[in-house]
C-alpha positions as semicolon CSV with decimal commas, in nm:
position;residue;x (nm);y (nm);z (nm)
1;X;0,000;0,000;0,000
2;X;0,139;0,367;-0,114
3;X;0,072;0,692;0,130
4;X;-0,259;0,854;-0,058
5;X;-0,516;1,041;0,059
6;X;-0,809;0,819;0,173
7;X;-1,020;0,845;-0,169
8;X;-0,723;0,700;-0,312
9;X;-0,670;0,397;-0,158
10;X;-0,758;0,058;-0,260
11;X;-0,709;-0,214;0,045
12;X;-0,674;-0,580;0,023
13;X;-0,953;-0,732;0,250
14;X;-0,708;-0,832;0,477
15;X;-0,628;-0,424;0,601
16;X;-0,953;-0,323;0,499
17;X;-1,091;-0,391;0,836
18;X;-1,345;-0,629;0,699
19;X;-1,260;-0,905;0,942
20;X;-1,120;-0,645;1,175
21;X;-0,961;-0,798;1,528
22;X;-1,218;-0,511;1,725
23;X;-1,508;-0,508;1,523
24;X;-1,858;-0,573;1,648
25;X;-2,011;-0,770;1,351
26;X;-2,365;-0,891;1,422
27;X;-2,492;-0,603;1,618
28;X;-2,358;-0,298;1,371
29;X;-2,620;0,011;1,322
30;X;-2,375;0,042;1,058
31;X;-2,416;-0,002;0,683
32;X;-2,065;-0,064;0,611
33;X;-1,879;-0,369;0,506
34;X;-1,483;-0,158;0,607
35;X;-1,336;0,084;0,782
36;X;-1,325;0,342;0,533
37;X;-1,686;0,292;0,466
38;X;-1,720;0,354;0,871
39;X;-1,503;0,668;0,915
40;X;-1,701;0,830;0,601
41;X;-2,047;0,770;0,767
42;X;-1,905;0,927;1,075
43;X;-1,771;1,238;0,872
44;X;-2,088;1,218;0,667
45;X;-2,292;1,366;0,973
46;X;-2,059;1,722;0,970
47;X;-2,102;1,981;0,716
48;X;-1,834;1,919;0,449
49;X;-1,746;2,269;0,375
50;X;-1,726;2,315;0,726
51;X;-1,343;2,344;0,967
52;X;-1,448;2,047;1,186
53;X;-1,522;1,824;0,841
54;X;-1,143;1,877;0,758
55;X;-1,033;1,862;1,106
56;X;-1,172;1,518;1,170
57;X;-1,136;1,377;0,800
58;X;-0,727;1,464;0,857
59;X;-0,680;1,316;1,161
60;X;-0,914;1,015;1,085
61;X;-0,680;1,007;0,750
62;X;-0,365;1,044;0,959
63;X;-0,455;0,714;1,187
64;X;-0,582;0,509;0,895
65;X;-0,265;0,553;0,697
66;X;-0,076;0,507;0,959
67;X;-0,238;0,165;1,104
68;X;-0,209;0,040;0,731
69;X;0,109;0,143;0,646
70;X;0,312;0,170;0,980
71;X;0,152;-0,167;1,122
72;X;0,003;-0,318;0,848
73;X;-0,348;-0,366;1,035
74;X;-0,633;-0,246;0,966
75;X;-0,798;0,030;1,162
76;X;-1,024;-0,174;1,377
77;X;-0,777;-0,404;1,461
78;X;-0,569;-0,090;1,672
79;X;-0,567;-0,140;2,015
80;X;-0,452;0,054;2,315
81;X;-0,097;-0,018;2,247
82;X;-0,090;0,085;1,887
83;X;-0,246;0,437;1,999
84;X;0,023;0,466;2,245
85;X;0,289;0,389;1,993
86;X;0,071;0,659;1,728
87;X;0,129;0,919;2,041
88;X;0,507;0,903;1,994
89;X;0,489;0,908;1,574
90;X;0,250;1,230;1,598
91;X;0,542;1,389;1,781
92;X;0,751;1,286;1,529
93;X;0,651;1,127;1,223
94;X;0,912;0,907;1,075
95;X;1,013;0,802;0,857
96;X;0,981;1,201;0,764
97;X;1,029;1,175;0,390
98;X;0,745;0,908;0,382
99;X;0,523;1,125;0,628
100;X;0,571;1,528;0,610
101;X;0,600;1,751;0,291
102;X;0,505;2,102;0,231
103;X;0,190;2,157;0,204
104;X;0,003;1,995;-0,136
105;X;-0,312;1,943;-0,273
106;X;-0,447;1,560;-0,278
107;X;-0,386;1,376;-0,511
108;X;-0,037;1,598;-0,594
109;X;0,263;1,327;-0,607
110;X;0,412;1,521;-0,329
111;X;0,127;1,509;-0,067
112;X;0,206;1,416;0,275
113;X;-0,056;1,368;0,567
114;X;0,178;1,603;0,792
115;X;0,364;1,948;0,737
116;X;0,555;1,871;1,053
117;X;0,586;1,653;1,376
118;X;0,319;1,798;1,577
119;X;0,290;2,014;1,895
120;X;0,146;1,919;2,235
121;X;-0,137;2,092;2,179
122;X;-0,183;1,914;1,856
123;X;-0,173;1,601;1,966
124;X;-0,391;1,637;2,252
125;X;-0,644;1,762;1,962
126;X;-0,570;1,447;1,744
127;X;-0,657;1,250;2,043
128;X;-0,982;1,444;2,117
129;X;-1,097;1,339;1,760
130;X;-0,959;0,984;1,751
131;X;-1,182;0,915;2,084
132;X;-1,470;1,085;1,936
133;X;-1,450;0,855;1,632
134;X;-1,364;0,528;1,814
135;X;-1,658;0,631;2,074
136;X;-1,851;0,705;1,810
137;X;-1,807;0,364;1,633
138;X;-1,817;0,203;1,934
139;X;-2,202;0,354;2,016
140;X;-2,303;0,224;1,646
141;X;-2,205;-0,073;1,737
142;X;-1,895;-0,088;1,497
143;X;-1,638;-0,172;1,706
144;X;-1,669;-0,385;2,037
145;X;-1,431;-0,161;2,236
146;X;-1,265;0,225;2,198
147;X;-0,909;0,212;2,242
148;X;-0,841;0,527;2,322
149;X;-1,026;0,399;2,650
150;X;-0,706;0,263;2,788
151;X;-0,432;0,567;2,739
152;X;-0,348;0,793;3,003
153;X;-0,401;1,153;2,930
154;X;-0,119;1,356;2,797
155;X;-0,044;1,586;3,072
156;X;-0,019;1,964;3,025
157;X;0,295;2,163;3,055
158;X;0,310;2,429;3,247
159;X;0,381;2,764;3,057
160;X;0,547;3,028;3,120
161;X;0,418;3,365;3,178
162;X;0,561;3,569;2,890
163;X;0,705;3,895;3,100
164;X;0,769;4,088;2,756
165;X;0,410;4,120;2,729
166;X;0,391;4,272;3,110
167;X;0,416;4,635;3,225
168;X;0,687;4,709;3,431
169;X;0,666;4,872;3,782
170;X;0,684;5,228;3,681
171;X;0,454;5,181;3,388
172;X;0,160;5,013;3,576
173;X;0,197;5,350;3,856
174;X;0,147;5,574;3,569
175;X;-0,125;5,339;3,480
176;X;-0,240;5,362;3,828
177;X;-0,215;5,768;3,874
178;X;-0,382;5,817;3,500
179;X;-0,691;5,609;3,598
């Protein structure tokens, strides 16, 4: 399998998450037979000219590449493990010639899912919209279990109070004497 965006893909039944390790396959709500049939119900509920559409369709792009390519499972077969291991490759996605290019349309030979390893924030984001999506699949009855279930939270880090933004002791008394 080649890194493509999602419409470009073809999958072999066994990544396509057909016979998916995770699934839930008598009691779906679901009409779909794979995983990419799954994730585009769950985007098909958003507004596709909307932020949020391209928000979630990246980052449920990001994790099905990577499941396919970097583990060679299919989506429903990640469990808790995999995410934690998908943690450390958001931080920094390697190998980064596969992974991170400038910016390119789909479907350009030069697209990459990432621009960049991302931040903290960034990741705490992806993972926001990962558990959305496996809780999601989860409540139609997709998938048995959400594997995001089992990861700890990333914790903050504390930042620092930028003091080139503050006044300085003699400025905040003339702000004090003018008011």
């Amino acid at each position: 399998v080649i890194l493509a965006p999602m419409e470009d893909i073809a999958l072999p039944s066994t990544l396509d998450g057909s016979q998916g390790k995770n699934r839930a396959h008598e009691a779906s709500l679901l009409p779909a037979q794979h995983d990419m049939q799954a994730i585009e119900l769950w985007l098909s509920r958003l507004d596709k000219d909307s932020h949020t559409y391209r928000a979630y369709r990246r980052e449920a792009e990001r994790i099905l590449l990577w499941a396919i390519i970097d583990r060679g499972k299919a989506f429903s077969s990640l469990h808790t493990l995999d995410l934690s291991d998908y943690r450390r490759f958001l931080q920094d996605p390697m190998p980064a010639e596969q992974w991170i290019g400038s910016p390119r349309k789909k479907g350009h030979a030069d697209w990459r899912p990432f621009t960049g390893p991302l931040s903290e924030r960034s990741t705490r984001y992806a993972e926001t919209v990962l558990n959305a999506l496996f809780s999601w699949l989860v409540d139609q009855h997709y998938l048995q279990t959400n594997p995001m279930k089992g990861m700890p939270k990333l914790s903050r880090t504390k930042q620092q109070l930028d003091i080139n933004r503050s006044f300085s002791k003699s400025e905040w008394n003339l702000i004090k004497a003018y008011l």
